[in-house]
């Protein structure tokens, strides 16, 4: 009897400890363990994957510029673009921008006085040594008017590659550009800023375009195409439809002319028959 009571007490204590452990355990861990035991490696815990909003894409490329028309491009800094799925607006930063030397300022002044273009370029795929370059140019006078403040637009593809570079520097009139040629760029420095534009889906052109079919020239019979099952149009119009302006007057003249001749002939015959009847009556 004593052994039986002791066994019952031990069983009750074990049950209480098990229930307390289950109550204190994380229900998510218990459910995850059950699913893992049931489905094995096919089960993937969605909580173990970081949120989509935390995923970021970094694109970094070297920016080069051309200070003399036809000369080689030289480095002018690094551009870093950070794109986040949770933030529709990308962050653009410029680093390692070298200061303009005296020689650089002289070359920029020459571009300004000669009304030349200032050009920049970057590789479309920085990881590919054979990648082509994308380029952008702006009249040097416009940069001088803006005191070398640049506003770039970087166009990216779906895969995060650089598609195009665009200058968003405000346009100025020609007379303002002419006045800016006398300015000096010695106390100025390049101040870039950037905006990112991503590819957006748009309407697709139709695959099969059906153009307007012209009527076949007179005397030419259209040939039925093998690819087109439509019946060919009539090659020519009917005879009456083509020459109605000639046929209609002839018909009208014939109708009116025939009635007048018949009436005149009837009056003449009646006049000649009247004396004959009179003579018989006598």
Short mmCIF file of C-alpha atoms in Angstrom, two decimals:
data_model
loop_
_atom_site.label_atom_id
_atom_site.label_comp_id
_atom_site.label_asym_id
_atom_site.label_seq_id
_atom_site.Cartn_x
_atom_site.Cartn_y
_atom_site.Cartn_z
CA UNK A 1 0.00 0.00 0.00
CA UNK A 2 2.87 2.35 0.85
CA UNK A 3 4.61 1.58 -2.47
CA UNK A 4 1.44 2.29 -4.36
CA UNK A 5 1.04 5.67 -2.67
CA UNK A 6 4.68 6.55 -3.39
CA UNK A 7 4.28 5.64 -7.07
CA UNK A 8 1.22 7.82 -7.33
CA UNK A 9 3.05 10.73 -5.75
CA UNK A 10 6.00 10.34 -8.14
CA UNK A 11 3.67 10.16 -11.14
CA UNK A 12 1.82 13.28 -10.04
CA UNK A 13 5.09 15.19 -9.52
CA UNK A 14 6.39 14.15 -12.94
CA UNK A 15 3.12 15.21 -14.57
CA UNK A 16 3.22 18.59 -12.81
CA UNK A 17 6.82 19.22 -13.93
CA UNK A 18 5.98 18.26 -17.52
CA UNK A 19 2.96 20.57 -17.58
CA UNK A 20 5.00 23.45 -16.13
CA UNK A 21 7.73 22.94 -18.75
CA UNK A 22 5.17 22.90 -21.54
CA UNK A 23 3.49 26.05 -20.24
CA UNK A 24 6.78 27.95 -20.03
CA UNK A 25 8.01 26.84 -23.46
CA UNK A 26 7.63 29.07 -26.51
CA UNK A 27 4.58 27.90 -28.50
CA UNK A 28 6.31 28.89 -31.73
CA UNK A 29 9.28 26.65 -30.92
CA UNK A 30 6.96 23.77 -30.10
CA UNK A 31 5.06 24.21 -33.36
CA UNK A 32 8.29 24.51 -35.33
CA UNK A 33 9.64 21.34 -33.76
CA UNK A 34 6.44 19.45 -34.55
CA UNK A 35 6.46 20.62 -38.19
CA UNK A 36 10.14 19.80 -38.57
CA UNK A 37 9.60 16.28 -37.25
CA UNK A 38 6.63 15.80 -39.56
CA UNK A 39 7.90 17.37 -42.82
CA UNK A 40 11.67 17.20 -42.35
CA UNK A 41 13.81 19.57 -44.46
CA UNK A 42 10.83 20.61 -46.59
CA UNK A 43 9.62 22.82 -43.74
CA UNK A 44 11.21 26.27 -43.59
CA UNK A 45 10.57 28.61 -40.71
CA UNK A 46 9.40 31.93 -42.12
CA UNK A 47 10.50 33.68 -38.94
CA UNK A 48 14.07 32.62 -39.56
CA UNK A 49 14.19 34.66 -42.79
CA UNK A 50 14.81 38.36 -42.40
CA UNK A 51 12.01 40.67 -43.41
CA UNK A 52 11.88 41.74 -47.04
CA UNK A 53 12.00 45.35 -46.00
CA UNK A 54 15.48 44.77 -44.56
CA UNK A 55 16.92 43.58 -47.87
CA UNK A 56 19.10 46.23 -49.47
CA UNK A 57 20.99 46.45 -52.74
CA UNK A 58 24.29 48.27 -52.95
CA UNK A 59 25.66 49.49 -56.28
CA UNK A 60 29.03 51.20 -56.37
CA UNK A 61 30.87 52.41 -59.45
CA UNK A 62 33.64 54.81 -60.42
CA UNK A 63 32.70 58.08 -62.08
CA UNK A 64 35.08 59.60 -64.63
CA UNK A 65 35.09 62.93 -66.42
CA UNK A 66 36.66 64.47 -69.51
CA UNK A 67 38.20 67.92 -69.07
CA UNK A 68 39.51 68.29 -72.63
CA UNK A 69 37.54 67.40 -75.74
CA UNK A 70 38.94 64.20 -77.22
CA UNK A 71 41.25 63.54 -74.25
CA UNK A 72 41.22 60.55 -71.93
CA UNK A 73 38.81 60.31 -69.01
CA UNK A 74 40.17 60.79 -65.51
CA UNK A 75 38.71 59.65 -62.15
CA UNK A 76 36.38 62.02 -60.33
CA UNK A 77 35.05 59.98 -57.44
CA UNK A 78 32.91 57.02 -56.44
CA UNK A 79 29.12 56.81 -56.55
CA UNK A 80 27.24 54.54 -54.14
CA UNK A 81 23.54 53.76 -54.56
CA UNK A 82 21.63 51.98 -51.80
CA UNK A 83 18.19 50.65 -52.72
CA UNK A 84 15.80 49.19 -50.16
CA UNK A 85 12.56 47.32 -50.80
CA UNK A 86 10.86 49.10 -47.92
CA UNK A 87 11.95 52.57 -49.05
CA UNK A 88 10.99 53.54 -52.61
CA UNK A 89 13.54 56.37 -52.62
CA UNK A 90 17.13 55.24 -53.09
CA UNK A 91 20.06 56.89 -51.35
CA UNK A 92 22.87 58.25 -53.54
CA UNK A 93 26.20 59.28 -52.06
CA UNK A 94 29.39 60.61 -53.64
CA UNK A 95 32.80 59.91 -52.14
CA UNK A 96 36.50 60.26 -53.01
CA UNK A 97 35.74 63.38 -55.02
CA UNK A 98 39.16 64.86 -55.85
CA UNK A 99 39.58 68.62 -55.49
CA UNK A 100 40.01 70.62 -58.66
CA UNK A 101 43.63 71.44 -59.30
CA UNK A 102 44.84 74.60 -60.99
CA UNK A 103 45.25 72.64 -64.22
CA UNK A 104 41.69 71.28 -63.91
CA UNK A 105 40.28 74.77 -63.42
CA UNK A 106 42.13 76.02 -66.51
CA UNK A 107 40.71 73.16 -68.57
CA UNK A 108 37.18 73.85 -67.32
CA UNK A 109 37.61 77.54 -68.12
CA UNK A 110 38.69 76.58 -71.63
CA UNK A 111 35.55 74.45 -72.06
CA UNK A 112 33.50 77.39 -70.83
CA UNK A 113 35.07 79.96 -73.14
CA UNK A 114 34.88 77.66 -76.16
CA UNK A 115 31.24 76.75 -75.43
CA UNK A 116 32.12 73.05 -75.11
CA UNK A 117 30.49 70.18 -73.24
CA UNK A 118 31.54 68.66 -69.95
CA UNK A 119 31.23 64.84 -70.09
CA UNK A 120 31.13 62.12 -67.45
CA UNK A 121 30.94 58.35 -67.80
CA UNK A 122 30.68 55.13 -65.77
CA UNK A 123 30.59 51.41 -66.48
CA UNK A 124 27.16 49.83 -66.82
CA UNK A 125 28.34 46.79 -64.85
CA UNK A 126 31.18 47.63 -62.47
CA UNK A 127 31.93 43.91 -61.93
CA UNK A 128 32.53 43.29 -65.64
CA UNK A 129 35.87 44.59 -66.98
CA UNK A 130 34.50 44.46 -70.54
CA UNK A 131 31.32 46.35 -69.65
CA UNK A 132 30.40 49.27 -71.92
CA UNK A 133 30.22 52.80 -70.58
CA UNK A 134 27.21 55.01 -70.15
CA UNK A 135 27.86 58.71 -70.67
CA UNK A 136 26.23 62.08 -70.03
CA UNK A 137 27.17 65.57 -71.20
CA UNK A 138 26.10 69.09 -70.32
CA UNK A 139 27.12 72.49 -71.71
CA UNK A 140 29.86 73.90 -69.51
CA UNK A 141 28.12 77.27 -69.40
CA UNK A 142 25.13 75.70 -67.61
CA UNK A 143 27.41 74.29 -64.92
CA UNK A 144 29.07 77.68 -64.57
CA UNK A 145 25.70 79.37 -64.07
CA UNK A 146 24.85 76.79 -61.37
CA UNK A 147 28.31 77.29 -59.79
CA UNK A 148 29.25 73.67 -60.62
CA UNK A 149 26.27 72.20 -58.76
CA UNK A 150 25.37 68.96 -60.54
CA UNK A 151 22.07 67.09 -60.43
CA UNK A 152 22.43 63.55 -61.78
CA UNK A 153 19.76 60.99 -62.63
CA UNK A 154 20.90 57.36 -62.55
CA UNK A 155 18.66 54.91 -64.41
CA UNK A 156 18.88 51.31 -63.17
CA UNK A 157 17.65 48.06 -64.71
CA UNK A 158 15.70 45.32 -62.94
CA UNK A 159 18.96 43.54 -62.15
CA UNK A 160 20.47 46.67 -60.60
CA UNK A 161 22.78 47.55 -63.48
CA UNK A 162 23.38 51.09 -64.65
CA UNK A 163 21.41 51.80 -67.82
CA UNK A 164 21.95 55.53 -68.31
CA UNK A 165 23.21 58.71 -66.67
CA UNK A 166 21.32 61.94 -67.17
CA UNK A 167 22.02 65.54 -66.25
CA UNK A 168 19.05 67.27 -64.62
CA UNK A 169 20.84 70.60 -64.44
CA UNK A 170 18.35 73.40 -65.23
CA UNK A 171 18.41 74.74 -68.76
CA UNK A 172 19.49 78.36 -69.21
CA UNK A 173 19.02 80.68 -72.15
CA UNK A 174 21.80 81.33 -74.64
CA UNK A 175 22.32 84.94 -73.55
CA UNK A 176 22.80 83.79 -69.95
CA UNK A 177 25.34 81.24 -71.18
CA UNK A 178 27.14 83.98 -73.09
CA UNK A 179 27.41 86.12 -69.96
CA UNK A 180 28.71 83.17 -67.94
CA UNK A 181 31.74 82.71 -70.20
CA UNK A 182 33.46 85.63 -68.54
CA UNK A 183 33.20 84.06 -65.10
CA UNK A 184 36.10 82.49 -63.30
CA UNK A 185 35.85 78.99 -61.84
CA UNK A 186 38.76 79.33 -59.44
CA UNK A 187 36.68 79.55 -56.26
CA UNK A 188 34.19 76.86 -57.29
CA UNK A 189 34.13 73.12 -56.71
CA UNK A 190 31.97 70.28 -58.01
CA UNK A 191 28.90 69.66 -55.82
CA UNK A 192 27.05 66.58 -57.13
CA UNK A 193 23.70 65.16 -56.05
CA UNK A 194 21.76 62.25 -57.50
CA UNK A 195 18.38 60.67 -58.01
CA UNK A 196 17.65 57.05 -58.96
CA UNK A 197 15.04 55.99 -61.50
CA UNK A 198 14.05 52.33 -61.75
CA UNK A 199 12.53 50.50 -64.67
CA UNK A 200 8.75 50.63 -64.65
CA UNK A 201 6.47 48.27 -66.53
CA UNK A 202 4.43 49.80 -69.30
CA UNK A 203 2.12 48.74 -72.11
CA UNK A 204 3.56 46.37 -74.68
CA UNK A 205 3.14 46.92 -78.41
CA UNK A 206 0.80 44.49 -80.18
CA UNK A 207 2.47 41.46 -81.67
CA UNK A 208 0.31 41.39 -84.81
CA UNK A 209 -0.22 44.78 -86.41
CA UNK A 210 -2.88 44.93 -89.13
CA UNK A 211 -2.43 47.93 -91.38
CA UNK A 212 -5.01 49.60 -93.58
CA UNK A 213 -5.41 47.90 -96.94
CA UNK A 214 -5.56 50.16 -99.96
CA UNK A 215 -8.01 49.45 -102.73
CA UNK A 216 -6.43 47.81 -105.75
CA UNK A 217 -5.86 50.11 -108.74
CA UNK A 218 -8.25 49.99 -111.68
CA UNK A 219 -7.58 47.00 -113.88
CA UNK A 220 -5.59 45.14 -111.22
CA UNK A 221 -7.16 42.11 -109.61
CA UNK A 222 -6.06 41.59 -105.99
CA UNK A 223 -4.43 38.26 -105.26
CA UNK A 224 -5.47 36.34 -102.17
CA UNK A 225 -2.57 35.98 -99.74
CA UNK A 226 -1.63 32.57 -98.40
CA UNK A 227 -1.39 33.93 -94.85
CA UNK A 228 -4.61 35.94 -95.04
CA UNK A 229 -7.91 34.09 -95.41
CA UNK A 230 -9.96 37.23 -96.00
CA UNK A 231 -11.82 37.48 -99.30
CA UNK A 232 -10.24 39.97 -101.73
CA UNK A 233 -12.06 43.22 -102.30
CA UNK A 234 -13.78 43.93 -105.59
CA UNK A 235 -11.26 45.09 -108.14
CA UNK A 236 -13.56 47.41 -110.02
CA UNK A 237 -16.94 49.04 -109.68
CA UNK A 238 -20.02 48.12 -111.70
CA UNK A 239 -20.61 49.64 -115.11
CA UNK A 240 -23.64 51.69 -114.03
CA UNK A 241 -21.85 52.97 -110.94
CA UNK A 242 -18.89 54.15 -112.96
CA UNK A 243 -20.77 55.78 -115.88
CA UNK A 244 -24.05 56.89 -114.27
CA UNK A 245 -23.44 60.53 -115.17
CA UNK A 246 -23.47 59.58 -118.88
CA UNK A 247 -26.22 56.97 -118.83
CA UNK A 248 -28.73 58.97 -116.77
CA UNK A 249 -29.01 61.96 -119.16
CA UNK A 250 -29.42 59.62 -122.14
CA UNK A 251 -32.27 57.78 -120.42
CA UNK A 252 -34.02 61.01 -119.44
CA UNK A 253 -33.71 62.46 -122.94
CA UNK A 254 -35.01 59.23 -124.45
CA UNK A 255 -38.05 59.20 -122.17
CA UNK A 256 -39.07 62.80 -122.76
CA UNK A 257 -38.27 62.70 -126.50
CA UNK A 258 -40.37 59.53 -127.07
CA UNK A 259 -43.49 60.97 -125.35
CA UNK A 260 -43.38 64.21 -127.37
CA UNK A 261 -43.09 62.45 -130.74
CA UNK A 262 -45.95 60.09 -129.96
CA UNK A 263 -48.25 62.90 -128.89
CA UNK A 264 -47.47 64.95 -132.02
CA UNK A 265 -48.07 61.95 -134.27
CA UNK A 266 -51.41 61.32 -132.57
CA UNK A 267 -52.54 64.92 -133.06
CA UNK A 268 -51.61 64.82 -136.78
CA UNK A 269 -53.47 61.57 -137.36
CA UNK A 270 -56.56 62.91 -135.62
CA UNK A 271 -56.57 66.09 -137.71
CA UNK A 272 -56.32 64.18 -141.01
CA UNK A 273 -59.08 61.77 -140.03
CA UNK A 274 -61.65 64.50 -139.29
CA UNK A 275 -62.14 65.71 -142.94
CA UNK A 276 -62.56 62.14 -144.11
CA UNK A 277 -65.39 61.55 -141.68
CA UNK A 278 -67.03 64.80 -142.75
CA UNK A 279 -66.96 63.81 -146.41
CA UNK A 280 -68.62 60.45 -145.62
CA UNK A 281 -71.37 62.15 -143.71
CA UNK A 282 -72.14 64.34 -146.69
#
